[in-house]
PDB file of C-alpha atoms in Angstrom:
ATOM      1  CA  MET Z 176      67.397  91.361  49.250  1.00  0.00           C
ATOM      2  CA  ALA Z 177      64.329  93.370  47.710  1.00  0.00           C
ATOM      3  CA  TYR Z 178      62.025  92.329  45.163  1.00  0.00           C
ATOM      4  CA  PHE Z 179      60.771  93.987  42.808  1.00  0.00           C
ATOM      5  CA  PRO Z 180      56.442  94.542  42.300  1.00  0.00           C
ATOM      6  CA  LEU Z 181      55.062  92.851  39.532  1.00  0.00           C
ATOM      7  CA  PHE Z 182      51.256  93.359  38.678  1.00  0.00           C
ATOM      8  CA  ILE Z 183      49.988  90.247  36.557  1.00  0.00           C
ATOM      9  CA  SER Z 184      46.568  90.342  35.393  1.00  0.00           C
ATOM     10  CA  LEU Z 185      45.835  87.185  36.507  1.00  0.00           C
ATOM     11  CA  THR Z 186      41.853  86.697  34.793  1.00  0.00           C
ATOM     12  CA  ASP Z 187      40.296  82.686  33.991  1.00  0.00           C
ATOM     13  CA  LYS Z 188      44.348  81.813  34.309  1.00  0.00           C
ATOM     14  CA  HIS Z 189      44.789  78.706  35.512  1.00  0.00           C
ATOM     15  CA  CYS Z 190      46.838  78.265  39.264  1.00  0.00           C
ATOM     16  CA  LEU Z 191      46.898  75.845  40.990  1.00  0.00           C
ATOM     17  CA  VAL Z 192      46.808  74.814  45.137  1.00  0.00           C
ATOM     18  CA  ILE Z 193      48.786  71.973  46.430  1.00  0.00           C
ATOM     19  CA  GLY Z 194      47.596  71.480  50.052  1.00  0.00           C
ATOM     20  CA  GLY Z 195      43.819  71.933  51.765  1.00  0.00           C
ATOM     21  CA  GLY Z 196      44.486  73.670  54.984  1.00  0.00           C
ATOM     22  CA  GLY Z 197      44.480  77.757  56.413  1.00  0.00           C
ATOM     23  CA  VAL Z 198      47.471  78.700  54.410  1.00  0.00           C
ATOM     24  CA  ALA Z 199      46.440  77.615  50.867  1.00  0.00           C
ATOM     25  CA  LEU Z 200      43.098  78.933  52.642  1.00  0.00           C
ATOM     26  CA  ARG Z 201      43.788  82.679  52.200  1.00  0.00           C
ATOM     27  CA  LYS Z 202      46.251  82.191  48.852  1.00  0.00           C
ATOM     28  CA  ILE Z 203      42.604  81.113  47.388  1.00  0.00           C
ATOM     29  CA  LYS Z 204      40.403  84.059  48.146  1.00  0.00           C
ATOM     30  CA  THR Z 205      43.537  86.492  47.362  1.00  0.00           C
ATOM     31  CA  LEU Z 206      43.514  84.934  44.284  1.00  0.00           C
ATOM     32  CA  LEU Z 207      39.424  83.620  43.567  1.00  0.00           C
ATOM     33  CA  SER Z 208      39.617  87.907  44.458  1.00  0.00           C
ATOM     34  CA  PHE Z 209      41.501  88.697  41.551  1.00  0.00           C
ATOM     35  CA  GLN Z 210      39.589  86.901  38.615  1.00  0.00           C
ATOM     36  CA  ALA Z 211      41.870  83.481  38.639  1.00  0.00           C
ATOM     37  CA  ASP Z 212      40.296  79.880  37.986  1.00  0.00           C
ATOM     38  CA  VAL Z 213      41.657  78.636  40.986  1.00  0.00           C
ATOM     39  CA  TYR Z 214      42.179  74.173  41.213  1.00  0.00           C
ATOM     40  CA  VAL Z 215      43.297  72.474  44.425  1.00  0.00           C
ATOM     41  CA  VAL Z 216      45.148  69.890  44.821  1.00  0.00           C
ATOM     42  CA  ALA Z 217      45.795  68.021  48.881  1.00  0.00           C
ATOM     43  CA  GLU Z 218      45.822  64.791  50.607  1.00  0.00           C
ATOM     44  CA  THR Z 219      42.869  66.696  52.881  1.00  0.00           C
ATOM     45  CA  VAL Z 220      40.554  70.355  52.542  1.00  0.00           C
ATOM     46  CA  CYS Z 221      39.045  72.158  55.104  1.00  0.00           C
ATOM     47  CA  ASN Z 222      35.425  72.928  54.621  1.00  0.00           C
ATOM     48  CA  GLU Z 223      36.312  76.720  54.412  1.00  0.00           C
ATOM     49  CA  ILE Z 224      37.593  76.248  51.342  1.00  0.00           C
ATOM     50  CA  ARG Z 225      35.121  73.866  49.916  1.00  0.00           C
ATOM     51  CA  LYS Z 226      32.543  76.594  50.404  1.00  0.00           C
ATOM     52  CA  GLU Z 227      34.826  78.756  48.684  1.00  0.00           C
ATOM     53  CA  LEU Z 228      35.260  76.022  45.257  1.00  0.00           C
ATOM     54  CA  PRO Z 229      32.650  73.926  43.010  1.00  0.00           C
ATOM     55  CA  PRO Z 230      33.890  69.938  43.889  1.00  0.00           C
ATOM     56  CA  GLU Z 231      34.920  69.883  40.179  1.00  0.00           C
ATOM     57  CA  ARG Z 232      38.151  72.236  40.960  1.00  0.00           C
ATOM     58  CA  ILE Z 233      39.195  70.643  44.287  1.00  0.00           C
ATOM     59  CA  ARG Z 234      41.378  66.530  43.819  1.00  0.00           C
ATOM     60  CA  ILE Z 235      41.936  64.509  47.001  1.00  0.00           C
ATOM     61  CA  GLY Z 236      44.811  62.933  46.642  1.00  0.00           C
ATOM     62  CA  GLN Z 237      49.236  63.279  45.693  1.00  0.00           C
ATOM     63  CA  VAL Z 238      49.454  65.805  43.062  1.00  0.00           C
ATOM     64  CA  LYS Z 239      50.528  64.606  39.359  1.00  0.00           C
ATOM     65  CA  GLU Z 240      53.428  66.558  36.470  1.00  0.00           C
ATOM     66  CA  GLU Z 241      50.726  66.954  34.333  1.00  0.00           C
ATOM     67  CA  GLU Z 242      48.806  69.762  36.964  1.00  0.00           C
ATOM     68  CA  ILE Z 243      51.446  71.012  36.948  1.00  0.00           C
ATOM     69  CA  SER Z 244      52.795  71.009  33.555  1.00  0.00           C
ATOM     70  CA  GLY Z 245      49.078  72.313  32.971  1.00  0.00           C
ATOM     71  CA  SER Z 246      49.183  75.666  35.135  1.00  0.00           C
ATOM     72  CA  TYR Z 247      49.415  79.732  34.546  1.00  0.00           C
ATOM     73  CA  LEU Z 248      50.962  79.261  38.431  1.00  0.00           C
ATOM     74  CA  VAL Z 249      50.851  77.086  41.262  1.00  0.00           C
ATOM     75  CA  ILE Z 250      51.170  77.618  45.082  1.00  0.00           C
ATOM     76  CA  CYS Z 251      53.018  75.253  47.275  1.00  0.00           C
ATOM     77  CA  ALA Z 252      51.386  75.601  51.125  1.00  0.00           C
ATOM     78  CA  THR Z 253      51.261  71.950  52.511  1.00  0.00           C
ATOM     79  CA  ASP Z 254      53.004  71.343  54.925  1.00  0.00           C
ATOM     80  CA  ASN Z 255      55.270  68.151  54.559  1.00  0.00           C
ATOM     81  CA  ARG Z 256      58.526  69.317  52.748  1.00  0.00           C
ATOM     82  CA  GLU Z 257      59.422  66.867  50.352  1.00  0.00           C
ATOM     83  CA  VAL Z 258      56.163  67.300  48.502  1.00  0.00           C
ATOM     84  CA  ASN Z 259      56.361  71.625  48.902  1.00  0.00           C
ATOM     85  CA  ALA Z 260      59.773  70.776  47.364  1.00  0.00           C
ATOM     86  CA  ARG Z 261      59.318  67.919  44.466  1.00  0.00           C
ATOM     87  CA  ALA Z 262      56.547  70.340  43.182  1.00  0.00           C
ATOM     88  CA  ALA Z 263      58.755  73.099  43.402  1.00  0.00           C
ATOM     89  CA  ARG Z 264      61.096  71.542  41.173  1.00  0.00           C
ATOM     90  CA  LEU Z 265      58.664  70.896  38.446  1.00  0.00           C
ATOM     91  CA  CYS Z 266      57.810  74.621  38.623  1.00  0.00           C
ATOM     92  CA  ARG Z 267      61.187  75.525  37.801  1.00  0.00           C
ATOM     93  CA  GLU Z 268      61.956  72.637  34.772  1.00  0.00           C
ATOM     94  CA  TYR Z 269      58.219  73.705  33.500  1.00  0.00           C
ATOM     95  CA  ARG Z 270      59.382  77.931  33.735  1.00  0.00           C
ATOM     96  CA  ILE Z 271      56.214  77.934  35.808  1.00  0.00           C
ATOM     97  CA  PRO Z 272      56.160  80.817  38.344  1.00  0.00           C
ATOM     98  CA  VAL Z 273      56.140  79.010  42.235  1.00  0.00           C
ATOM     99  CA  ASN Z 274      56.080  80.393  45.382  1.00  0.00           C
ATOM    100  CA  VAL Z 275      56.272  77.647  48.373  1.00  0.00           C
ATOM    101  CA  ALA Z 276      54.438  79.307  51.186  1.00  0.00           C
ATOM    102  CA  ASP Z 277      56.678  78.106  53.926  1.00  0.00           C
ATOM    103  CA  SER Z 278      60.754  78.114  51.999  1.00  0.00           C
ATOM    104  CA  PRO Z 279      61.302  81.024  49.946  1.00  0.00           C
ATOM    105  CA  LYS Z 280      64.977  80.051  48.515  1.00  0.00           C
ATOM    106  CA  ASP Z 281      62.223  76.856  46.264  1.00  0.00           C
ATOM    107  CA  SER Z 282      59.541  79.623  45.321  1.00  0.00           C
ATOM    108  CA  THR Z 283      59.958  81.899  42.170  1.00  0.00           C
ATOM    109  CA  PHE Z 284      58.401  85.376  43.030  1.00  0.00           C
ATOM    110  CA  LEU Z 285      56.737  85.946  47.162  1.00  0.00           C
ATOM    111  CA  PHE Z 286      52.987  85.657  47.301  1.00  0.00           C
ATOM    112  CA  PRO Z 287      52.766  89.034  48.571  1.00  0.00           C
ATOM    113  CA  SER Z 288      49.607  90.465  51.259  1.00  0.00           C
ATOM    114  CA  VAL Z 289      46.939  93.377  48.994  1.00  0.00           C
ATOM    115  CA  VAL Z 290      45.542  95.612  49.659  1.00  0.00           C
ATOM    116  CA  ARG Z 291      43.028  96.415  47.563  1.00  0.00           C
ATOM    117  CA  LYS Z 292      40.638  99.775  46.942  1.00  0.00           C
ATOM    118  CA  GLY Z 293      38.635  97.957  43.353  1.00  0.00           C
ATOM    119  CA  GLU Z 294      40.705  98.064  40.830  1.00  0.00           C
ATOM    120  CA  ALA Z 295      43.435  99.893  42.547  1.00  0.00           C
ATOM    121  CA  SER Z 296      46.060  96.784  43.772  1.00  0.00           C
ATOM    122  CA  ILE Z 297      49.121  97.830  46.776  1.00  0.00           C
ATOM    123  CA  GLY Z 298      51.252  94.569  46.261  1.00  0.00           C
ATOM    124  CA  ILE Z 299      53.695  94.557  49.645  1.00  0.00           C
ATOM    125  CA  ASN Z 300      56.568  92.235  51.196  1.00  0.00           C
ATOM    126  CA  SER Z 301      58.845  93.050  53.322  1.00  0.00           C
ATOM    127  CA  GLY Z 302      61.314  90.302  50.977  1.00  0.00           C
ATOM    128  CA  THR Z 303      62.140  87.414  52.730  1.00  0.00           C
ATOM    129  CA  ASN Z 304      62.358  89.011  57.011  1.00  0.00           C
ATOM    130  CA  SER Z 305      59.214  89.070  58.222  1.00  0.00           C
ATOM    131  CA  PRO Z 306      55.436  88.379  56.770  1.00  0.00           C
ATOM    132  CA  ALA Z 307      54.274  90.000  60.502  1.00  0.00           C
ATOM    133  CA  LEU Z 308      55.679  93.122  58.275  1.00  0.00           C
ATOM    134  CA  SER Z 309      54.636  93.425  55.383  1.00  0.00           C
ATOM    135  CA  LYS Z 310      51.027  92.629  57.375  1.00  0.00           C
ATOM    136  CA  HIS Z 311      51.903  95.202  59.687  1.00  0.00           C
ATOM    137  CA  ILE Z 312      52.442  97.261  56.712  1.00  0.00           C
ATOM    138  CA  ARG Z 313      49.612  96.059  55.037  1.00  0.00           C
ATOM    139  CA  GLU Z 314      47.434  97.018  58.173  1.00  0.00           C
ATOM    140  CA  ILE Z 315      48.285 101.158  57.986  1.00  0.00           C
ATOM    141  CA  VAL Z 316      48.347 101.312  54.526  1.00  0.00           C
ATOM    142  CA  GLU Z 317      44.540  99.624  54.496  1.00  0.00           C
ATOM    143  CA  LYS Z 318      43.468 102.453  57.012  1.00  0.00           C
ATOM    144  CA  ALA Z 319      45.259 105.198  55.117  1.00  0.00           C
ATOM    145  CA  VAL Z 320      44.119 104.579  52.326  1.00  0.00           C
ATOM    146  CA  PRO Z 321      40.137 105.316  51.772  1.00  0.00           C
ATOM    147  CA  ASP Z 322      38.079 103.290  50.555  1.00  0.00           C
ATOM    148  CA  SER Z 323      36.396 106.042  48.118  1.00  0.00           C
ATOM    149  CA  TYR Z 324      39.640 105.245  45.893  1.00  0.00           C
ATOM    150  CA  GLY Z 325      37.886 101.992  44.980  1.00  0.00           C
ATOM    151  CA  GLU Z 326      35.461 104.182  42.735  1.00  0.00           C
ATOM    152  CA  MET Z 327      37.912 106.938  42.267  1.00  0.00           C
ATOM    153  CA  THR Z 328      39.862 104.800  39.812  1.00  0.00           C
ATOM    154  CA  LEU Z 329      37.077 103.632  37.766  1.00  0.00           C
ATOM    155  CA  PHE Z 330      36.202 106.703  37.631  1.00  0.00           C
ATOM    156  CA  LEU Z 331      39.583 108.142  36.210  1.00  0.00           C
ATOM    157  CA  GLY Z 332      39.325 105.369  33.911  1.00  0.00           C
ATOM    158  CA  LYS Z 333      36.381 106.561  32.099  1.00  0.00           C
ATOM    159  CA  ILE Z 334      37.349 110.031  31.846  1.00  0.00           C
ATOM    160  CA  ARG Z 335      41.161 108.493  30.272  1.00  0.00           C
ATOM    161  CA  GLU Z 336      38.950 106.825  27.405  1.00  0.00           C
ATOM    162  CA  ARG Z 337      36.589 109.643  27.517  1.00  0.00           C
ATOM    163  CA  ILE Z 338      39.259 112.102  26.938  1.00  0.00           C
ATOM    164  CA  LYS Z 339      41.383 110.817  25.033  1.00  0.00           C
ATOM    165  CA  LYS Z 340      38.386 110.429  22.231  1.00  0.00           C
ATOM    166  CA  GLU Z 341      38.104 113.812  22.481  1.00  0.00           C
ATOM    167  CA  PHE Z 342      41.285 115.832  23.270  1.00  0.00           C
ATOM    168  CA  GLU Z 343      44.974 115.383  21.841  1.00  0.00           C
ATOM    169  CA  GLY Z 344      48.467 116.719  22.830  1.00  0.00           C
ATOM    170  CA  GLU Z 345      48.676 118.863  25.131  1.00  0.00           C
ATOM    171  CA  GLU Z 346      45.159 120.169  25.719  1.00  0.00           C
ATOM    172  CA  ARG Z 347      44.353 115.750  26.910  1.00  0.00           C
ATOM    173  CA  SER Z 348      47.311 116.276  29.584  1.00  0.00           C
ATOM    174  CA  ARG Z 349      45.911 118.744  30.869  1.00  0.00           C
ATOM    175  CA  ILE Z 350      42.397 118.371  31.200  1.00  0.00           C
ATOM    176  CA  LEU Z 351      43.350 114.639  32.954  1.00  0.00           C
ATOM    177  CA  LYS Z 352      45.924 116.575  35.358  1.00  0.00           C
ATOM    178  CA  GLU Z 353      43.182 118.800  36.528  1.00  0.00           C
ATOM    179  CA  ALA Z 354      41.053 116.635  36.337  1.00  0.00           C
ATOM    180  CA  ALA Z 355      42.949 114.104  38.950  1.00  0.00           C
ATOM    181  CA  ALA Z 356      44.206 116.467  41.045  1.00  0.00           C
ATOM    182  CA  GLU Z 357      40.056 117.648  41.509  1.00  0.00           C
ATOM    183  CA  THR Z 358      38.894 113.620  42.899  1.00  0.00           C
ATOM    184  CA  PHE Z 359      41.644 113.491  44.784  1.00  0.00           C
ATOM    185  CA  SER Z 360      41.369 117.149  46.249  1.00  0.00           C
ATOM    186  CA  LYS Z 361      37.141 117.297  46.491  1.00  0.00           C
ATOM    187  CA  GLU Z 362      38.161 112.877  47.214  1.00  0.00           C
ATOM    188  CA  ARG Z 363      35.185 111.959  45.040  1.00  0.00           C
ATOM    189  CA  VAL Z 364      33.737 111.294  41.850  1.00  0.00           C
ATOM    190  CA  LEU Z 365      33.878 114.760  39.747  1.00  0.00           C
ATOM    191  CA  THR Z 366      29.853 115.314  38.246  1.00  0.00           C
ATOM    192  CA  GLU Z 367      29.925 115.997  35.137  1.00  0.00           C
ATOM    193  CA  GLU Z 368      28.970 119.747  34.911  1.00  0.00           C
ATOM    194  CA  GLU Z 369      33.066 119.442  37.211  1.00  0.00           C
ATOM    195  CA  ILE Z 370      34.580 117.811  34.026  1.00  0.00           C
ATOM    196  CA  LYS Z 371      32.597 120.051  31.288  1.00  0.00           C
ATOM    197  CA  GLU Z 372      34.039 122.702  34.016  1.00  0.00           C
ATOM    198  CA  ILE Z 373      37.379 121.893  34.009  1.00  0.00           C
ATOM    199  CA  ILE Z 374      36.662 121.169  29.411  1.00  0.00           C
ATOM    200  CA  ARG Z 375      35.700 123.889  28.978  1.00  0.00           C
ATOM    201  CA  ARG Z 376      38.264 126.248  31.406  1.00  0.00           C
ATOM    202  CA  ASN Z 377      41.348 124.904  29.464  1.00  0.00           C
ATOM    203  CA  LYS Z 378      39.811 125.871  26.088  1.00  0.00           C
ATOM    204  CA  ASN Z 379      39.266 128.921  26.508  1.00  0.00           C
ATOM    205  CA  ASP Z 380      43.462 129.173  28.650  1.00  0.00           C
ATOM    206  CA  ARG Z 381      44.275 127.898  25.669  1.00  0.00           C
ATOM    207  CA  ALA Z 382      42.720 129.960  22.939  1.00  0.00           C
ATOM    208  CA  SER Z 383      43.527 132.693  25.861  1.00  0.00           C
ATOM    209  CA  GLY Z 384      47.639 132.273  25.861  1.00  0.00           C
ATOM    210  CA  ARG Z 385      47.615 132.006  29.464  1.00  0.00           C
ATOM    211  CA  PRO Z 386      49.043 129.785  31.519  1.00  0.00           C
ATOM    212  CA  VAL Z 387      47.061 126.803  32.118  1.00  0.00           C
ATOM    213  CA  ARG Z 388      46.506 126.060  35.847  1.00  0.00           C
ATOM    214  CA  TYR Z 389      46.825 122.704  37.949  1.00  0.00           C
TER     215      TYR Z 389
END
């Protein structure tokens, strides 16, 4: 079964990770990279997790119902299936998204393999078939997408806001399309002079009635 990729903001969201080992660590690092407020509850917590989180965000012991009910989403990553299943059941009762690392059937969402290039993010999963395949695809995508795309993403966002303030309708659309096309072809952000030239060309084309280039 294929799963629909849904992108959401985790910035400042209370995310609970139940478990303190290597699997939990990988999930924590990913959540932190998206500015989530991560909290951990576990019987034992590895030193690597302690390096990632301040002490007040780590509690040693069994997870409490109120900790689950107050979370935005929950990751169950213990090696105890009963603990994971109980936490997942509570999440479903409270309608809180939950991922159980070793049990897709108990999960309401899958935790994807992620490729990040600045604010551009690519989520990958293979349904419930093969985490190894998801990892393999991630490695291919990681190599295929240049690091420069992160800077280009921010640049195009700023250009979009600028052009939206100055132009409307078809003219706005043409300028944005041409700016994006040139950015992709050069694989870098454009200079101010290059941006002004794109604007000038489109204004001239509109005035002359010539077909627009993009």
